């Protein structure tokens, strides 16, 4: 999708891909297949690149520092990216700069989890491995010290967080360039099902102007303090206290084009992908404003049938305005294989169309 | 641009390219470099393709028939495409189906051109080689029989046409699928400078609903009668007779995504490229309606400076809403190297922004 956005800008990519079957490797011309965890592979790949960027956060921080030492610009840089790689580092930094976070600390064992719970409102508690989690993996919801054994088995530091009693999840997405220009997209509502993003609504319905500005300013401030370059997604909890006051807390950070920004491909003047590329190359950023009153993104998950072709035809025929984005992945149950975007003036209609298409493609809706 | 539109649909291209430097070859993964005029090259290339389509009309008609005989679907098919390849065949067919054309006939020599002129309003007369013309090449504006010698030198049949006293040029763009579904884009105004398309305004300002419907219906009828599959651009003259009645005449046909449809990338719900791909694969077509009141496309021609980078930065910084489409071509004076799209509610502003960006990139505007 980043390549797609780079084509009209005249920007040519060289891709380091795990396998020749990866989504990006199917559409980019210049593909090197190799392991991003291997420094020699990275160094060989990076030779001749003007700048390096990512579509995931898993390249080891020390390898990125080595590339920088070789004189290759890495954007976002390792000192920024580590905050999206390591949840412990992220929480420490956000706390330092005064960004609102759930109560948290690194815990050493199940007994320590029990102490953490006792320091606050008690169980349940959320445990997360500080590195490697994704789409609900590496995250545990624990109700007792006995529940808390598994997270420690991987030998990775474990972060405990209070279970926030949130009303919904939001995301504040911004893009920042090396010389400090930044644009903020409208704050969106993100609806998760089984720990995986299901639907994104742009803008977040009913969000007060005040909270919206607060969320955008928070994301811009985090980007500046952490020196982020490119797209930053700040995943937020919206919570309501006993007096009815709304507030936001930071859940996660992602430093790359993010699922909560996929709506921008069809719903914003400039997509997150185009603006990420523009930022990474220190080009002037594009207008982030929405083009429609409402845009809804729904993820397409694999269902029980590996062949989606007839569903794909049905969805296009049923809704000629539907914007389909398929990733060229083999269909496996629950795997994200694409997304759809819909837009318009009537939120109920826009949501129904997105949900219908995503459900039909998955096979959970059959009419 | 067709590859770009195919990515979200999950459609993967194999490209036959003249050189590895061609615009499309820079961005498509699977590229074969070869000569489209060589049948063996075409046959070898076509093996394993589900369908073949084009971004120009120059593949020899007989080669396309050979591929069809091999069982490879060619869309548009040779029997349709010949009308966009050969202006003589096109005029004969359009006349047969009653489509309004300028007065015309094949002429044999300069004396015959003089007779053609005398049969109508006299000189000037337009002469065109029936094959191989493009962007004003292969077209002559002649004022006398003496002027008319050059067109005959190539040994290609020459078509004479009356010089139409048109008020402006329009284009009616439609897309048609193999099973006959068709969509019509709004009729646009196309402004030529020195025989090359400079600006396209969508929709054509001040065009009556009646003439607009007449142009769309004409394009749909031509597509049906000629069995066109994919995008068809019908370039039209709008003329006003002595009683003030407006009418349209067919100038040219193009059977592929066309410059007069580039505005759809940012201005329509479904772009001409996406709908061409959908048609060629017999997928349901997407909604062709505009997303903004006005969209303007301006071609970027090469200027005197081969390095456009600082102009590119300036344009992005000046107008964050500007949509730039660069083709990755080396800059040569007068060569089409990209285009820009702008959209909005205020036509004067939208035109100014497009013209400024295109002029600045070319180097003819310097503030």
XYZ file of C-alpha atoms in Angstrom:
734
model
C 0.000 0.000 0.000
C 3.008 2.251 0.587
C 4.337 1.351 -2.871
C 0.902 2.113 -4.322
C 1.049 5.558 -2.684
C 4.627 6.124 -3.867
C 3.916 5.454 -7.558
C 2.213 8.811 -8.331
C 4.886 10.661 -6.363
C 7.525 9.136 -8.646
C 9.115 7.325 -5.699
C 10.665 3.922 -6.334
C 11.043 1.295 -3.628
C 13.472 -1.461 -2.959
C 11.861 -4.032 -0.696
C 13.407 -6.398 1.835
C 10.877 -9.191 2.173
C 10.761 -12.384 4.257
C 9.454 -14.401 1.332
C 8.642 -13.805 -2.360
C 4.960 -14.354 -1.450
C 4.645 -11.406 0.945
C 1.961 -8.899 -0.071
C 4.454 -6.156 -0.883
C 6.755 -8.539 -2.765
C 3.888 -9.333 -5.141
C 3.693 -5.754 -6.397
C 7.103 -4.080 -5.959
C 9.613 -4.370 -8.780
C 12.883 -4.457 -6.848
C 12.602 -7.180 -4.195
C 15.352 -8.709 -2.065
C 14.297 -11.784 -0.093
C 16.095 -11.925 3.213
C 15.904 -11.896 6.992
C 15.516 -8.468 8.605
C 17.034 -9.879 11.809
C 20.365 -10.449 10.078
C 22.638 -7.390 10.121
C 24.692 -8.430 7.084
C 21.499 -8.831 5.059
C 20.316 -5.391 6.186
C 23.668 -3.750 5.379
C 23.845 -5.329 1.922
C 20.223 -4.356 1.264
C 20.632 -0.781 2.489
C 23.549 0.006 0.198
C 22.422 2.649 -2.272
C 19.115 3.414 -0.538
C 18.371 7.100 0.081
C 16.395 6.249 3.188
C 15.076 3.166 4.992
C 11.580 2.820 6.431
C 9.386 -0.058 7.654
C 5.984 -1.639 7.507
C 6.499 -3.327 10.884
C 8.480 -2.525 14.030
C 10.424 -5.756 14.451
C 13.831 -4.858 13.009
C 16.210 -5.076 15.982
C 16.998 -1.634 17.423
C 20.756 -2.291 17.471
C 20.734 -3.207 13.762
C 19.054 0.112 12.981
C 21.757 1.900 14.970
C 24.377 0.062 12.914
C 22.734 1.198 9.651
C 22.662 4.763 10.927
C 26.352 4.465 11.818
C 26.918 3.335 8.198
C 25.389 6.667 7.118
C 21.991 5.341 5.968
C 19.076 7.539 7.117
C 16.603 5.357 9.049
C 13.165 6.916 9.488
C 11.751 6.651 12.028
C 15.156 6.405 13.719
C 15.989 3.694 16.260
C 15.776 6.116 19.207
C 12.164 6.854 18.251
C 11.240 3.374 17.088
C 12.335 1.688 20.307
C 9.232 3.216 21.926
C 7.046 1.245 19.514
C 9.189 -1.888 19.915
C 9.434 -2.044 23.688
C 6.333 -1.368 25.778
C 8.464 -0.893 28.898
C 10.519 1.860 27.271
C 7.308 3.375 25.878
C 5.554 3.528 29.256
C 8.618 4.971 30.978
C 9.006 7.713 28.371
C 5.318 8.583 28.188
C 5.193 8.849 31.972
C 8.290 11.062 31.911
C 6.670 13.498 29.465
C 3.375 13.491 31.353
C 1.291 11.633 28.748
C -1.710 9.987 30.434
C -1.180 6.230 30.777
C -2.860 3.386 32.652
C -1.127 2.606 35.966
C 1.765 0.290 35.066
C 5.107 -1.157 36.057
C 7.505 -3.925 35.050
C 6.779 -7.032 37.136
C 9.162 -9.836 37.938
C 6.961 -12.852 38.731
C 3.387 -13.875 39.636
C 3.868 -12.743 43.252
C 4.922 -9.331 41.974
C 1.781 -9.234 39.805
C -0.231 -9.810 42.981
C 1.582 -6.899 44.644
C 0.919 -4.711 41.566
C -2.789 -5.573 41.767
C -2.870 -4.799 45.482
C -1.226 -1.407 44.914
C -4.302 -0.385 42.879
C -7.839 -1.663 42.392
C -6.834 -5.354 42.531
C -7.403 -7.915 39.797
C -7.997 -8.139 36.834
C -4.641 -6.939 35.557
C -3.251 -6.807 32.007
C 0.160 -8.385 31.427
C 2.173 -7.752 28.268
C 5.554 -8.980 27.097
C 7.488 -5.776 26.420
C 8.528 -6.916 22.925
C 6.951 -8.890 20.088
C 3.230 -8.558 20.836
C 0.788 -8.008 17.989
C -3.007 -8.133 17.521
C -3.650 -9.486 21.003
C -0.643 -11.848 20.952
C 1.711 -11.317 23.899
C -1.145 -9.878 25.971
C -2.857 -11.614 28.915
C -5.900 -10.705 30.938
C -5.240 -12.191 34.392
C -7.632 -12.547 37.306
C -5.207 -13.972 39.880
C -1.505 -14.603 40.582
C -2.061 -18.213 39.495
C -3.281 -16.945 36.073
C -0.071 -14.934 35.761
C 2.441 -17.705 35.204
C 2.400 -18.051 31.432
C 3.620 -14.543 30.483
C 6.888 -15.121 32.365
C 7.712 -18.347 30.503
C 9.172 -16.568 27.447
C 11.902 -14.999 29.578
C 11.044 -11.533 28.245
C 10.347 -8.680 30.699
C 6.656 -8.396 31.524
C 4.742 -5.158 31.932
C 1.687 -5.035 34.195
C -1.043 -2.505 33.515
C -4.302 -1.754 35.266
C -7.392 -2.923 33.396
C -8.831 0.407 32.229
C -12.600 0.592 32.336
C -12.807 2.336 28.968
C -15.918 3.231 27.031
C -14.267 2.873 23.641
C -10.949 2.899 21.815
C -9.762 5.846 19.741
C -6.706 6.456 17.590
C -4.956 9.771 16.997
C -2.873 9.523 13.827
C -0.322 12.108 12.854
C 2.575 12.349 10.419
C 5.760 14.255 11.165
C 8.682 15.092 8.882
C 12.372 15.384 9.818
C 12.302 19.157 9.863
C 9.284 19.111 12.145
C 6.285 19.717 9.879
C 3.345 17.691 11.165
C -0.227 16.973 10.119
C -2.982 15.453 12.260
C -5.742 13.246 10.867
C -9.193 13.336 12.439
C -9.339 11.180 15.596
C -11.048 7.877 14.807
C -12.954 5.260 16.782
C -11.497 1.787 16.574
C -13.705 -1.195 17.359
C -11.885 -4.389 18.346
C -13.314 -7.903 18.214
C -11.363 -10.659 20.007
C -8.347 -8.335 20.330
C -8.234 -7.606 16.584
C -9.302 -4.350 14.954
C -12.621 -4.927 13.233
C -13.947 -1.484 12.270
C -12.612 2.086 12.222
C -14.971 5.057 12.029
C -13.619 8.430 10.912
C -14.157 10.752 12.611
C -14.987 9.165 15.989
C -18.758 9.679 16.376
C -19.792 12.083 19.121
C -16.245 12.899 20.199
C -16.179 16.376 21.721
C -14.070 18.978 19.958
C -12.151 19.422 23.171
C -11.224 15.748 23.542
C -10.473 15.499 19.837
C -8.043 18.432 20.013
C -6.564 16.970 23.215
C -5.934 13.628 21.482
C -4.393 15.280 18.392
C -2.191 17.513 20.531
C -1.110 14.550 22.618
C -0.099 12.619 19.480
C 1.766 15.651 18.087
C 3.553 16.149 21.407
C 4.543 12.471 21.639
C 5.882 12.634 18.065
C 7.938 15.689 18.885
C 9.259 14.418 22.240
C 10.185 11.024 20.765
C 11.450 12.594 17.499
C 9.192 10.378 15.401
C 9.489 10.697 11.616
C 6.662 9.318 9.488
C 3.258 8.075 10.549
C 2.540 7.711 14.266
C -0.616 5.996 15.482
C -1.449 6.661 19.119
C -4.015 4.107 20.221
C -6.107 5.517 23.032
C -8.684 4.486 25.599
C -11.559 6.880 26.167
C -12.740 6.562 29.760
C -15.464 8.285 31.763
C -14.941 8.968 35.451
C -17.609 8.832 38.144
C -18.443 12.511 37.573
C -19.044 11.932 33.847
C -15.814 13.580 32.693
C -14.240 12.012 29.603
C -10.512 11.467 29.470
C -8.011 9.672 27.257
C -5.182 7.300 28.118
C -2.468 6.010 25.786
C -2.771 2.297 25.028
C -0.156 1.618 22.324
C 2.087 3.426 19.813
C 2.766 2.343 16.222
C 5.358 4.116 14.069
C 4.357 3.197 10.524
C 1.169 3.330 8.470
C -1.384 1.675 10.741
C -4.644 -0.215 10.436
C -6.448 2.670 12.179
C -5.369 4.894 9.263
C -6.408 2.648 6.346
C -9.609 4.700 5.965
C -7.448 7.586 4.698
C -6.805 5.777 1.387
C -10.312 6.645 0.238
C -11.469 9.042 2.938
C -8.757 11.701 3.246
C -7.228 14.159 0.796
C -3.816 12.597 1.429
C -3.547 9.001 2.651
C -1.433 7.930 5.605
C 0.738 5.972 3.148
C 1.399 8.991 0.919
C 2.140 11.183 3.926
C 4.400 8.547 5.496
C 6.435 8.440 2.266
C 6.484 12.228 2.049
C 7.681 12.479 5.652
C 10.334 9.831 5.307
C 11.756 11.701 2.296
C 11.349 15.084 4.020
C 8.908 16.278 1.353
C 6.184 18.784 2.270
C 3.220 16.917 3.790
C -0.209 16.607 2.159
C -3.550 17.764 3.500
C -4.899 15.231 6.051
C -8.504 16.445 6.019
C -11.374 14.057 5.293
C -13.124 14.057 1.905
C -16.445 12.745 3.191
C -18.511 13.338 6.295
C -18.006 9.708 7.369
C -15.568 7.045 6.284
C -15.658 3.513 7.674
C -12.956 0.872 7.328
C -13.737 -2.778 8.026
C -11.049 -5.434 8.060
C -11.576 -8.514 5.939
C -10.597 -11.619 7.879
C -10.200 -15.000 6.307
C -13.133 -17.351 6.775
C -13.661 -21.055 6.238
C -13.520 -20.905 2.432
C -10.104 -20.277 0.874
C -11.632 -19.053 -2.400
C -13.073 -15.568 -1.966
C -13.618 -14.906 -5.657
C -17.383 -15.241 -5.836
C -17.780 -13.170 -2.659
C -15.512 -10.524 -4.179
C -17.726 -10.362 -7.295
C -20.862 -10.171 -5.155
C -19.515 -7.271 -3.070
C -18.474 -5.253 -6.122
C -21.825 -5.842 -7.816
C -23.850 -5.035 -4.679
C -22.055 -1.770 -3.895
C -20.368 0.002 -6.832
C -19.043 2.635 -4.400
C -17.239 0.051 -2.254
C -13.453 0.447 -2.101
C -11.837 -2.966 -1.778
C -8.215 -3.434 -0.689
C -7.017 -7.026 -0.924
C -3.519 -8.012 0.169
C -2.960 -11.033 -2.090
C -2.622 -13.306 0.960
C -3.706 -16.913 1.194
C -6.938 -17.087 3.133
C -6.676 -18.619 6.602
C -9.416 -18.374 9.226
C -9.020 -15.147 11.208
C -6.101 -13.817 9.132
C -6.339 -10.197 7.928
C -6.431 -10.582 4.151
C -7.733 -7.149 3.204
C -10.023 -4.325 4.166
C -12.854 -2.325 2.673
C -13.579 1.390 2.871
C -16.955 3.064 2.482
C -17.845 6.723 2.781
C -20.841 9.027 2.675
C -23.105 11.335 4.645
C -25.198 8.750 6.483
C -23.148 6.953 9.116
C -25.593 4.072 9.585
C -25.553 3.365 5.847
C -21.773 3.729 5.567
C -21.270 1.301 8.491
C -23.770 -1.215 7.137
C -22.067 -1.248 3.732
C -18.597 -1.789 5.209
C -19.782 -4.444 7.666
C -21.750 -6.253 4.970
C -18.834 -6.382 2.545
C -16.336 -7.511 5.202
C -18.773 -10.105 6.537
C -19.663 -11.374 3.089
C -16.005 -11.719 2.121
C -15.354 -13.624 5.341
C -18.396 -15.802 4.825
C -20.240 -14.829 8.017
C -22.942 -13.002 6.011
C -24.415 -15.029 3.200
C -27.186 -12.941 1.648
C -1.193 3.871 -13.234
C -3.129 0.738 -14.178
C -0.850 -1.322 -11.906
C -1.435 1.208 -9.127
C -5.197 0.730 -9.579
C -4.847 -3.053 -9.691
C -2.943 -3.358 -6.382
C -5.964 -2.839 -4.069
C -8.083 -5.151 -6.214
C -5.515 -7.899 -5.638
C -4.740 -8.043 -9.358
C -1.184 -8.833 -10.410
C 0.289 -7.723 -13.733
C 2.883 -9.110 -16.056
C 4.209 -6.313 -18.229
C 5.646 -6.391 -21.739
C 7.788 -3.284 -21.957
C 9.954 -1.792 -24.713
C 12.734 -0.974 -22.268
C 13.442 -1.478 -18.545
C 13.171 2.326 -18.158
C 9.528 2.634 -19.247
C 7.272 4.187 -16.615
C 5.348 0.975 -15.979
C 8.520 -1.134 -15.896
C 9.777 0.980 -12.996
C 6.916 -0.084 -10.734
C 5.619 -3.495 -11.860
C 7.221 -6.600 -10.395
C 7.012 -9.012 -13.323
C 8.492 -7.290 -16.384
C 9.468 -8.821 -19.733
C 11.430 -6.506 -21.999
C 10.553 -7.117 -25.647
C 9.099 -5.805 -28.864
C 5.300 -5.789 -29.093
C 5.603 -5.878 -32.908
C 7.161 -9.351 -32.778
C 4.604 -12.168 -32.707
C 6.932 -14.732 -31.117
C 7.665 -12.285 -28.288
C 3.946 -11.695 -27.803
C 3.143 -15.423 -27.809
C 5.891 -16.249 -25.333
C 4.803 -13.343 -23.123
C 1.102 -14.221 -23.254
C 1.573 -17.795 -22.090
C -0.087 -18.134 -18.681
C -1.832 -14.750 -18.774
C -5.549 -14.774 -17.914
C -6.154 -11.799 -20.187
C -4.135 -9.279 -22.224
C -4.777 -5.523 -22.301
C -2.833 -2.446 -23.428
C -1.722 1.033 -22.542
C -1.357 1.986 -26.218
C -3.028 0.909 -29.469
C 0.026 0.030 -31.525
C 0.146 -3.768 -31.230
C -0.479 -5.014 -34.797
C -4.084 -6.124 -35.298
C -3.031 -9.417 -36.916
C -0.830 -10.306 -33.924
C -3.795 -9.802 -31.625
C -5.855 -12.114 -33.814
C -3.082 -14.709 -33.538
C -3.118 -14.462 -29.725
C -6.888 -14.880 -29.731
C -6.487 -17.936 -31.957
C -4.049 -19.285 -29.329
C -6.889 -18.998 -26.800
C -5.670 -15.881 -24.952
C -8.465 -13.383 -24.224
C -7.467 -9.994 -25.675
C -9.495 -7.060 -24.311
C -10.370 -4.914 -26.115
C -10.330 -7.494 -28.933
C -8.681 -6.842 -32.304
C -12.027 -6.333 -34.075
C -12.794 -3.468 -31.680
C -9.259 -2.134 -31.363
C -8.775 -1.749 -35.114
C -11.159 1.231 -34.917
C -8.713 2.994 -32.599
C -5.718 1.894 -34.696
C -6.933 2.866 -38.138
C -8.696 6.188 -38.630
C -10.029 5.055 -42.017
C -11.723 1.991 -40.504
C -12.983 4.153 -37.623
C -14.597 6.783 -39.908
C -16.194 4.110 -42.114
C -17.707 2.303 -39.117
C -18.896 5.453 -37.355
C -20.549 6.639 -40.554
C -22.194 3.230 -40.957
C -23.723 3.391 -37.461
C -24.805 7.008 -37.927
C -22.384 8.584 -35.428
C -21.848 12.276 -36.313
C -18.438 12.794 -37.933
C -16.718 15.584 -39.822
C -17.018 15.184 -43.621
C -14.216 12.811 -44.589
C -12.844 10.345 -47.139
C -9.643 8.515 -47.986
C -7.629 10.572 -50.493
C -5.038 9.277 -52.951
C -2.819 12.275 -53.756
C -2.657 16.096 -53.515
C -4.979 16.489 -56.549
C -7.521 14.295 -54.781
C -7.179 16.511 -51.685
C -8.067 19.479 -53.909
C -11.164 17.589 -55.144
C -12.105 16.743 -51.528
C -11.847 20.421 -50.612
C -13.942 21.453 -53.618
C -16.665 18.920 -52.672
C -17.200 20.908 -49.451
C -16.284 24.319 -48.115
C -12.819 24.332 -49.738
C -9.500 24.667 -47.865
C -8.272 24.379 -45.138
C -8.512 20.595 -44.873
C -7.149 18.214 -42.214
C -5.065 15.278 -43.437
C -4.251 12.306 -41.206
C -2.273 9.146 -41.830
C -4.735 6.384 -40.949
C -2.274 4.629 -38.608
C 0.418 5.699 -36.169
C -0.640 9.271 -35.319
C -0.367 10.541 -31.754
C -0.522 13.925 -29.985
C -0.629 15.921 -33.228
C 1.907 13.690 -34.990
C 0.592 12.286 -38.293
C -1.836 15.200 -38.631
C -1.519 18.090 -41.093
C -3.483 21.269 -41.468
C -3.308 22.075 -45.200
C -4.342 25.254 -47.007
C -3.691 24.135 -50.597
C -2.926 21.086 -52.764
C 0.729 22.118 -52.680
C 0.687 21.948 -48.871
C -0.640 18.397 -49.169
C 2.416 16.564 -50.440
C 4.124 15.543 -47.206
C 1.385 13.307 -45.761
C 1.624 10.995 -48.780
C 5.363 10.440 -48.434
C 5.039 7.734 -45.743
C 3.149 5.478 -48.159
C 0.323 5.045 -45.606
C -3.292 5.730 -46.655
C -4.309 9.312 -45.935
C -7.671 10.415 -44.589
C -8.990 13.889 -45.436
C -11.396 15.607 -43.036
C -13.136 18.950 -43.180
C -11.743 21.505 -40.738
C -14.542 21.681 -38.170
C -15.218 25.143 -36.818
C -15.579 23.897 -33.257
C -16.051 25.978 -30.144
C -14.294 23.500 -27.879
C -13.248 19.871 -27.481
C -15.051 17.448 -25.201
C -14.449 13.822 -24.260
C -17.074 11.235 -23.364
C -15.424 8.413 -21.434
C -17.141 5.134 -20.746
C -16.110 1.668 -19.590
C -17.762 -1.510 -20.839
C -17.339 -5.090 -19.661
C -17.508 -8.290 -21.747
C -20.996 -9.116 -20.588
C -22.185 -5.639 -21.520
C -22.243 -3.693 -18.232
C -21.227 -0.104 -18.911
C -20.606 3.053 -16.892
C -20.321 6.602 -18.219
C -18.109 9.261 -16.641
C -19.185 12.898 -16.722
C -18.380 14.505 -20.089
C -15.257 16.651 -19.782
C -13.794 19.626 -21.603
C -10.336 19.059 -23.025
C -8.146 22.050 -23.806
C -5.349 21.437 -26.305
C -2.233 23.571 -26.728
C -0.136 22.975 -29.876
C -2.020 19.748 -30.552
C -1.294 18.325 -27.087
C -3.820 18.025 -24.269
C -3.058 20.720 -21.711
C -6.045 20.812 -19.333
C -9.142 18.707 -18.690
C -12.096 20.100 -16.746
C -14.619 17.692 -15.227
C -17.467 18.139 -15.827
C -17.350 20.333 -18.966
C -18.421 23.807 -17.756
C -21.761 25.010 -19.066
C -22.498 21.871 -21.059
C -26.260 21.420 -21.347
C -27.761 18.305 -19.779
C -29.112 17.412 -23.182
C -25.759 17.569 -24.984
C -24.070 15.802 -22.071
C -26.544 12.906 -22.246
C -26.218 12.875 -26.038
C -22.408 12.567 -25.766
C -22.602 9.821 -23.124
C -25.179 7.892 -25.125
C -23.095 8.241 -28.268
C -20.039 6.821 -26.477
C -22.085 3.957 -25.023
C -23.546 3.193 -28.457
C -20.138 3.236 -30.136
C -18.799 0.883 -27.428
C -21.684 -1.514 -27.981
C -21.592 -1.412 -31.797
C -17.814 -1.880 -31.879
C -17.898 -4.433 -29.006
C -15.353 -2.440 -27.009
C -14.196 -3.936 -23.691
C -12.476 -1.652 -21.198
C -12.138 2.116 -21.253
C -13.269 3.989 -24.361
C -12.514 7.684 -24.797
C -14.573 9.403 -27.474
C -12.930 12.726 -28.266
C -15.537 15.159 -29.543
C -15.833 18.559 -31.151
C -18.586 20.811 -29.863
C -19.768 23.074 -32.702
C -22.413 25.770 -32.904
C -24.348 26.234 -36.140
C -25.548 29.561 -37.569
C -28.817 29.242 -35.607
C -26.958 28.816 -32.322
C -27.680 25.095 -31.993
C -24.917 23.084 -30.328
C -23.928 19.733 -31.764
C -21.156 17.190 -31.296
C -18.946 15.415 -33.818
C -16.568 12.518 -33.159
C -12.900 13.473 -33.493
C -10.963 10.398 -32.286
C -11.428 7.139 -30.371
C -9.021 5.680 -27.799
C -9.541 2.201 -26.326
C -7.496 2.286 -23.132
C -7.247 4.560 -20.106
C -6.876 7.990 -21.666
C -5.425 11.368 -20.756
C -8.938 12.868 -20.743
C -9.769 10.451 -17.896
C -6.747 11.059 -15.648
C -8.882 13.393 -13.509
C -10.809 10.316 -12.308
C -7.843 9.157 -10.192
C -8.629 11.833 -7.632
C -11.982 13.138 -8.848
C -14.220 10.087 -9.302
C -15.398 7.350 -6.963
C -13.777 4.766 -9.260
C -10.888 5.772 -11.525
C -10.744 4.965 -15.232
C -7.771 2.699 -14.465
C -9.655 0.681 -11.840
C -12.690 0.375 -14.082
C -10.568 -0.591 -17.088
C -9.033 -3.413 -15.036
C -12.441 -4.441 -13.707
C -13.864 -4.510 -17.244
C -10.965 -6.419 -18.729
C -11.399 -9.102 -16.037
C -15.203 -9.018 -16.364
C -15.616 -7.876 -12.764
C -18.586 -5.686 -11.811
C -17.783 -2.049 -12.611
C -17.310 0.694 -10.032
C -19.272 3.901 -9.606
C -18.040 6.540 -12.109
C -19.579 9.557 -10.386
C -17.452 12.560 -9.426
C -16.403 13.136 -5.802
C -16.077 16.912 -6.113
C -18.020 19.625 -7.876
C -15.022 20.358 -10.113
C -11.877 18.417 -10.879
C -9.146 19.788 -13.129
C -6.259 17.833 -14.634
C -3.245 19.636 -16.065
C -0.498 17.811 -17.903
C 3.072 18.394 -16.784
C 5.328 18.829 -19.787
C 9.077 18.804 -19.590
C 10.707 22.218 -19.621
C 14.264 23.415 -20.072
C 15.559 22.103 -16.740
C 15.975 18.336 -16.448
C 15.868 18.445 -12.625
C 12.305 19.074 -11.421
C 12.990 18.295 -7.767
C 12.924 21.785 -6.320
C 9.787 22.621 -8.346
C 8.193 19.432 -7.040
C 8.942 20.502 -3.454
C 7.577 23.979 -4.102
C 4.309 22.687 -5.547
C 3.718 20.313 -2.636
C 4.473 23.024 -0.109
C 2.323 25.653 -1.863
C -0.754 23.439 -2.214
C -1.096 20.562 0.277
C -4.269 19.447 -1.539
C -2.474 19.057 -4.888
C -2.433 15.522 -6.291
C 0.793 14.950 -8.214
C 1.248 12.050 -10.651
C 4.788 11.762 -11.988
C 5.725 9.090 -14.517
C 9.405 8.643 -13.682
C 10.407 9.786 -17.167
C 13.512 11.737 -18.072
C 12.563 15.341 -18.642
C 12.705 16.515 -22.260
C 11.199 19.778 -23.465
C 7.534 19.248 -24.363
C 7.423 15.601 -23.217
C 4.521 14.569 -20.979
C 6.250 13.615 -17.736
C 3.278 13.683 -15.369
C 0.046 15.406 -14.526
C -1.581 17.074 -11.548
C -5.168 16.921 -10.337
C -6.962 19.496 -8.227
C -10.548 19.521 -7.054
C -12.999 21.697 -5.143
C -16.123 23.819 -5.323
C -14.665 26.932 -6.960
C -13.733 26.280 -10.593
C -11.551 29.372 -10.970
C -9.509 28.374 -7.917
C -9.297 24.719 -8.957
C -8.085 25.726 -12.450
C -5.572 28.224 -11.113
C -4.067 25.638 -8.747
C -3.700 23.019 -11.490
C -2.300 25.491 -14.016
C 0.121 26.924 -11.471
C 1.493 23.539 -10.464
C 1.848 22.312 -14.061
C 3.445 25.602 -15.136
C 5.781 25.679 -12.166
C 6.905 22.091 -12.759
C 7.544 22.927 -16.408
C 9.390 26.102 -15.500
C 7.073 28.537 -17.316
C 5.816 29.974 -14.011
C 8.546 30.974 -11.606
C 6.883 32.562 -8.599
